């Protein structure tokens, strides 16, 4: 920084200085014209006061000397008599010269003092500007800067970066008092050694463990320089410390080292193929890569490399072009799947990723994993799923018409004149036809749900108490006397009565099937303001916790004790989807003491008049 004053901060111009002098003399003359007659004792006092002020503000030596000369001449020759007449007097030349010298010296000192004060103000302004600029640099730079003074190393300057790093009050406090938790970590000893010896110190990746305000203990790493601060005699009076937080860099390097170790282990284990490439040629690879490509693992990559484009089936060429563009733009690719043609002509599926290492030669590295077995399993699963869907569709649709005919024939027989034994036989036939109809309906619903469709819902006003009563009566016909039903609260709302009846029938049938023969099944309906809950509790062996998550999956069947059988394990699956289609859910709790409880929870769509509850059934 230069010590010269900027051109714009020089003293006032010569014209403005003369103008200031003229105004000063005019003011002095006007003042003396108004002075009373007794003023003649001290002629033209105003010049002695005004002219130094003119010199102070003009800061011009030339103007100051002219002002002194005018004051001397006029003050010695002109006076005002008590009568107001102008009288010329003659004074001693020595007295005039003495006055001029005294007045000139006084005025000159004022001019010089004014200049020094102005220069000092300009220097202070420059220093303040540079200080503000330095503080602004510290505030925005990712660096921590502190200065410490005295044997106790008291912080007398703390940059914003240092305050952000420390997260605790520092200014005006000794180092060991501020960082008590850094005792024994080397920081205090290093700073004190620099203060004691006067020798600077540089430390890289200094490890610090400390607790920030209101936070847990953290581990940080800093690159730091410690320099001595000296006074005008060269004695050390403090330490200047500059530090940069490199925690992210250290953590990234360690993560990279861990990743390299993992990749090395994968490579050594023969799981991951690693290919080094340049342009469209593979110029290096580990044994696992060569084994994937159908080449001898120990022979290495042939001289001249391998053409990876020639090993790529034509249908993957467009995808490879997109990955090359991605490499050029981001220097890496997203994980991708493709096929490669082995040396024996067989195709394999790989999962891969690539990274560009050198743009000039367009070379890099790729990591590939053979996923042919997974692809084969996916294809087999997809084929099995497609077969399952076709089979379900054939079974469900082709059985509906014969079942309808059987049910119609059973109904006609039931109206005929039959003996008691014949009537029981017809009744069993009707129940069997109904179960087959429910099975077909469940298969149709399964087909629809597997295809990603929702169950169709027809909303209509209903009463949950009545729906439960009807479902219990229907299910208890096959195993009468086992249900105990209770209910309270408002059970009205809007639901699909057919679907809700289907879900209730499945839950009630499930309770009979999985409870000991003859044991009671308790049903409770709770009507609330926003939803209704139907709880179905049965005894028997509890459901293990590890099996409860899979209860609502299709084709799940547990150990059955009841009279109802013939299910394929779709009842709970369909019931759960019915609840979901209504915006509700099904909860399950099971223990040896309380038994197993399924709770159907459905929100209300609308309200009508309250119901008084249910009567016992069965």
PDB file of C-alpha atoms in Angstrom, residues 378-506:
ATOM      1  CA  UNK A 378     -36.943 -63.001 -13.140  1.00  0.00           C
ATOM      2  CA  UNK A 379     -37.925 -64.467 -16.492  1.00  0.00           C
ATOM      3  CA  UNK A 380     -39.091 -67.705 -14.858  1.00  0.00           C
ATOM      4  CA  UNK A 381     -41.069 -65.757 -12.281  1.00  0.00           C
ATOM      5  CA  UNK A 382     -42.686 -63.615 -14.965  1.00  0.00           C
ATOM      6  CA  UNK A 383     -43.621 -66.685 -17.000  1.00  0.00           C
ATOM      7  CA  UNK A 384     -45.074 -68.343 -13.889  1.00  0.00           C
ATOM      8  CA  UNK A 385     -47.048 -65.195 -13.095  1.00  0.00           C
ATOM      9  CA  UNK A 386     -48.401 -65.019 -16.620  1.00  0.00           C
ATOM     10  CA  UNK A 387     -49.372 -68.699 -16.470  1.00  0.00           C
ATOM     11  CA  UNK A 388     -51.020 -68.119 -13.100  1.00  0.00           C
ATOM     12  CA  UNK A 389     -53.038 -65.224 -14.491  1.00  0.00           C
ATOM     13  CA  UNK A 390     -54.173 -67.259 -17.499  1.00  0.00           C
ATOM     14  CA  UNK A 391     -55.055 -70.206 -15.283  1.00  0.00           C
ATOM     15  CA  UNK A 392     -57.000 -68.076 -12.830  1.00  0.00           C
ATOM     16  CA  UNK A 393     -58.843 -66.395 -15.650  1.00  0.00           C
ATOM     17  CA  UNK A 394     -59.772 -69.731 -17.245  1.00  0.00           C
ATOM     18  CA  UNK A 395     -60.830 -71.329 -13.960  1.00  0.00           C
ATOM     19  CA  UNK A 396     -62.838 -68.392 -12.685  1.00  0.00           C
ATOM     20  CA  UNK A 397     -64.632 -67.569 -15.917  1.00  0.00           C
ATOM     21  CA  UNK A 398     -65.245 -71.156 -17.113  1.00  0.00           C
ATOM     22  CA  UNK A 399     -66.675 -72.239 -13.754  1.00  0.00           C
ATOM     23  CA  UNK A 400     -69.169 -69.408 -13.358  1.00  0.00           C
ATOM     24  CA  UNK A 401     -71.746 -70.683 -15.829  1.00  0.00           C
ATOM     25  CA  UNK A 402     -71.728 -74.341 -14.637  1.00  0.00           C
ATOM     26  CA  UNK A 403     -72.002 -73.146 -11.032  1.00  0.00           C
ATOM     27  CA  UNK A 404     -74.948 -70.928 -11.897  1.00  0.00           C
ATOM     28  CA  UNK A 405     -76.678 -73.899 -13.500  1.00  0.00           C
ATOM     29  CA  UNK A 406     -75.988 -76.144 -10.488  1.00  0.00           C
ATOM     30  CA  UNK A 407     -77.292 -73.495  -8.071  1.00  0.00           C
ATOM     31  CA  UNK A 408     -80.422 -73.009 -10.136  1.00  0.00           C
ATOM     32  CA  UNK A 409     -81.032 -76.768 -10.183  1.00  0.00           C
ATOM     33  CA  UNK A 410     -80.525 -77.011  -6.416  1.00  0.00           C
ATOM     34  CA  UNK A 411     -83.024 -74.192  -5.839  1.00  0.00           C
ATOM     35  CA  UNK A 412     -85.580 -76.016  -8.016  1.00  0.00           C
ATOM     36  CA  UNK A 413     -85.040 -79.251  -6.125  1.00  0.00           C
ATOM     37  CA  UNK A 414     -85.451 -77.473  -2.793  1.00  0.00           C
ATOM     38  CA  UNK A 415     -88.945 -76.334  -3.854  1.00  0.00           C
ATOM     39  CA  UNK A 416     -89.982 -79.893  -4.720  1.00  0.00           C
ATOM     40  CA  UNK A 417     -91.659 -82.387  -2.431  1.00  0.00           C
ATOM     41  CA  UNK A 418     -88.604 -84.024  -0.857  1.00  0.00           C
ATOM     42  CA  UNK A 419     -88.120 -86.300   2.074  1.00  0.00           C
ATOM     43  CA  UNK A 420     -86.165 -85.036   5.079  1.00  0.00           C
ATOM     44  CA  UNK A 421     -83.044 -86.935   4.030  1.00  0.00           C
ATOM     45  CA  UNK A 422     -83.317 -85.665   0.452  1.00  0.00           C
ATOM     46  CA  UNK A 423     -83.750 -82.108   1.740  1.00  0.00           C
ATOM     47  CA  UNK A 424     -80.576 -82.394   3.837  1.00  0.00           C
ATOM     48  CA  UNK A 425     -78.714 -83.647   0.791  1.00  0.00           C
ATOM     49  CA  UNK A 426     -79.990 -80.767  -1.354  1.00  0.00           C
ATOM     50  CA  UNK A 427     -79.055 -78.284   1.395  1.00  0.00           C
ATOM     51  CA  UNK A 428     -75.471 -79.618   1.480  1.00  0.00           C
ATOM     52  CA  UNK A 429     -75.343 -79.344  -2.312  1.00  0.00           C
ATOM     53  CA  UNK A 430     -76.492 -75.721  -2.088  1.00  0.00           C
ATOM     54  CA  UNK A 431     -73.829 -74.890   0.505  1.00  0.00           C
ATOM     55  CA  UNK A 432     -71.155 -76.581  -1.581  1.00  0.00           C
ATOM     56  CA  UNK A 433     -72.252 -74.602  -4.637  1.00  0.00           C
ATOM     57  CA  UNK A 434     -72.161 -71.383  -2.591  1.00  0.00           C
ATOM     58  CA  UNK A 435     -68.622 -72.135  -1.383  1.00  0.00           C
ATOM     59  CA  UNK A 436     -67.554 -72.842  -4.951  1.00  0.00           C
ATOM     60  CA  UNK A 437     -69.163 -69.573  -6.009  1.00  0.00           C
ATOM     61  CA  UNK A 438     -67.230 -67.711  -3.287  1.00  0.00           C
ATOM     62  CA  UNK A 439     -64.052 -69.407  -4.440  1.00  0.00           C
ATOM     63  CA  UNK A 440     -64.635 -68.330  -8.033  1.00  0.00           C
ATOM     64  CA  UNK A 441     -65.466 -64.790  -6.892  1.00  0.00           C
ATOM     65  CA  UNK A 442     -62.234 -64.729  -4.880  1.00  0.00           C
ATOM     66  CA  UNK A 443     -60.252 -65.894  -7.878  1.00  0.00           C
ATOM     67  CA  UNK A 444     -61.795 -63.158 -10.012  1.00  0.00           C
ATOM     68  CA  UNK A 445     -60.929 -60.557  -7.395  1.00  0.00           C
ATOM     69  CA  UNK A 446     -57.390 -61.919  -7.168  1.00  0.00           C
ATOM     70  CA  UNK A 447     -57.014 -61.682 -10.940  1.00  0.00           C
ATOM     71  CA  UNK A 448     -58.234 -58.096 -10.863  1.00  0.00           C
ATOM     72  CA  UNK A 449     -55.932 -57.099  -7.977  1.00  0.00           C
ATOM     73  CA  UNK A 450     -52.903 -58.843  -9.486  1.00  0.00           C
ATOM     74  CA  UNK A 451     -53.492 -56.828 -12.641  1.00  0.00           C
ATOM     75  CA  UNK A 452     -53.219 -53.621 -10.592  1.00  0.00           C
ATOM     76  CA  UNK A 453     -56.927 -52.810 -10.617  1.00  0.00           C
ATOM     77  CA  UNK A 454     -58.978 -51.700  -7.617  1.00  0.00           C
ATOM     78  CA  UNK A 455     -62.031 -53.547  -6.416  1.00  0.00           C
ATOM     79  CA  UNK A 456     -65.184 -51.873  -7.772  1.00  0.00           C
ATOM     80  CA  UNK A 457     -67.120 -50.144  -4.970  1.00  0.00           C
ATOM     81  CA  UNK A 458     -70.790 -49.091  -5.060  1.00  0.00           C
ATOM     82  CA  UNK A 459     -71.562 -46.680  -2.218  1.00  0.00           C
ATOM     83  CA  UNK A 460     -74.948 -46.852  -0.537  1.00  0.00           C
ATOM     84  CA  UNK A 461     -76.340 -45.994   2.928  1.00  0.00           C
ATOM     85  CA  UNK A 462     -76.280 -48.916   5.321  1.00  0.00           C
ATOM     86  CA  UNK A 463     -76.015 -49.948   8.952  1.00  0.00           C
ATOM     87  CA  UNK A 464     -72.985 -51.911  10.127  1.00  0.00           C
ATOM     88  CA  UNK A 465     -74.966 -53.568  12.913  1.00  0.00           C
ATOM     89  CA  UNK A 466     -77.342 -55.054  10.352  1.00  0.00           C
ATOM     90  CA  UNK A 467     -74.525 -56.061   7.994  1.00  0.00           C
ATOM     91  CA  UNK A 468     -72.756 -57.930  10.796  1.00  0.00           C
ATOM     92  CA  UNK A 469     -76.034 -59.580  11.850  1.00  0.00           C
ATOM     93  CA  UNK A 470     -76.637 -60.870   8.315  1.00  0.00           C
ATOM     94  CA  UNK A 471     -73.047 -62.102   7.894  1.00  0.00           C
ATOM     95  CA  UNK A 472     -73.166 -63.953  11.237  1.00  0.00           C
ATOM     96  CA  UNK A 473     -76.473 -65.622  10.353  1.00  0.00           C
ATOM     97  CA  UNK A 474     -75.102 -66.783   7.006  1.00  0.00           C
ATOM     98  CA  UNK A 475     -71.809 -68.174   8.390  1.00  0.00           C
ATOM     99  CA  UNK A 476     -73.350 -69.734  11.514  1.00  0.00           C
ATOM    100  CA  UNK A 477     -75.605 -71.928   9.361  1.00  0.00           C
ATOM    101  CA  UNK A 478     -72.657 -74.284   8.828  1.00  0.00           C
ATOM    102  CA  UNK A 479     -71.576 -74.273  12.496  1.00  0.00           C
ATOM    103  CA  UNK A 480     -74.453 -72.945  14.632  1.00  0.00           C
ATOM    104  CA  UNK A 481     -74.336 -71.793  18.240  1.00  0.00           C
ATOM    105  CA  UNK A 482     -70.767 -70.470  18.325  1.00  0.00           C
ATOM    106  CA  UNK A 483     -71.204 -66.720  17.777  1.00  0.00           C
ATOM    107  CA  UNK A 484     -71.821 -64.152  20.540  1.00  0.00           C
ATOM    108  CA  UNK A 485     -72.568 -60.718  19.078  1.00  0.00           C
ATOM    109  CA  UNK A 486     -72.727 -57.357  20.835  1.00  0.00           C
ATOM    110  CA  UNK A 487     -72.853 -53.819  19.528  1.00  0.00           C
ATOM    111  CA  UNK A 488     -73.202 -50.217  20.590  1.00  0.00           C
ATOM    112  CA  UNK A 489     -73.003 -46.763  19.066  1.00  0.00           C
ATOM    113  CA  UNK A 490     -74.125 -45.356  15.739  1.00  0.00           C
ATOM    114  CA  UNK A 491     -73.467 -47.939  13.024  1.00  0.00           C
ATOM    115  CA  UNK A 492     -74.832 -45.994  10.064  1.00  0.00           C
ATOM    116  CA  UNK A 493     -72.697 -44.924   7.140  1.00  0.00           C
ATOM    117  CA  UNK A 494     -72.080 -45.420   3.424  1.00  0.00           C
ATOM    118  CA  UNK A 495     -70.325 -48.546   2.165  1.00  0.00           C
ATOM    119  CA  UNK A 496     -70.557 -51.169  -0.540  1.00  0.00           C
ATOM    120  CA  UNK A 497     -72.832 -53.607   1.315  1.00  0.00           C
ATOM    121  CA  UNK A 498     -71.931 -56.570  -0.910  1.00  0.00           C
ATOM    122  CA  UNK A 499     -68.194 -56.056  -0.515  1.00  0.00           C
ATOM    123  CA  UNK A 500     -68.426 -55.381   3.229  1.00  0.00           C
ATOM    124  CA  UNK A 501     -70.549 -58.520   3.610  1.00  0.00           C
ATOM    125  CA  UNK A 502     -67.901 -60.434   1.678  1.00  0.00           C
ATOM    126  CA  UNK A 503     -65.129 -59.142   3.982  1.00  0.00           C
ATOM    127  CA  UNK A 504     -67.178 -59.917   7.125  1.00  0.00           C
ATOM    128  CA  UNK A 505     -67.956 -63.423   5.872  1.00  0.00           C
ATOM    129  CA  UNK A 506     -64.259 -64.069   5.210  1.00  0.00           C
TER     130      UNK A 506
END
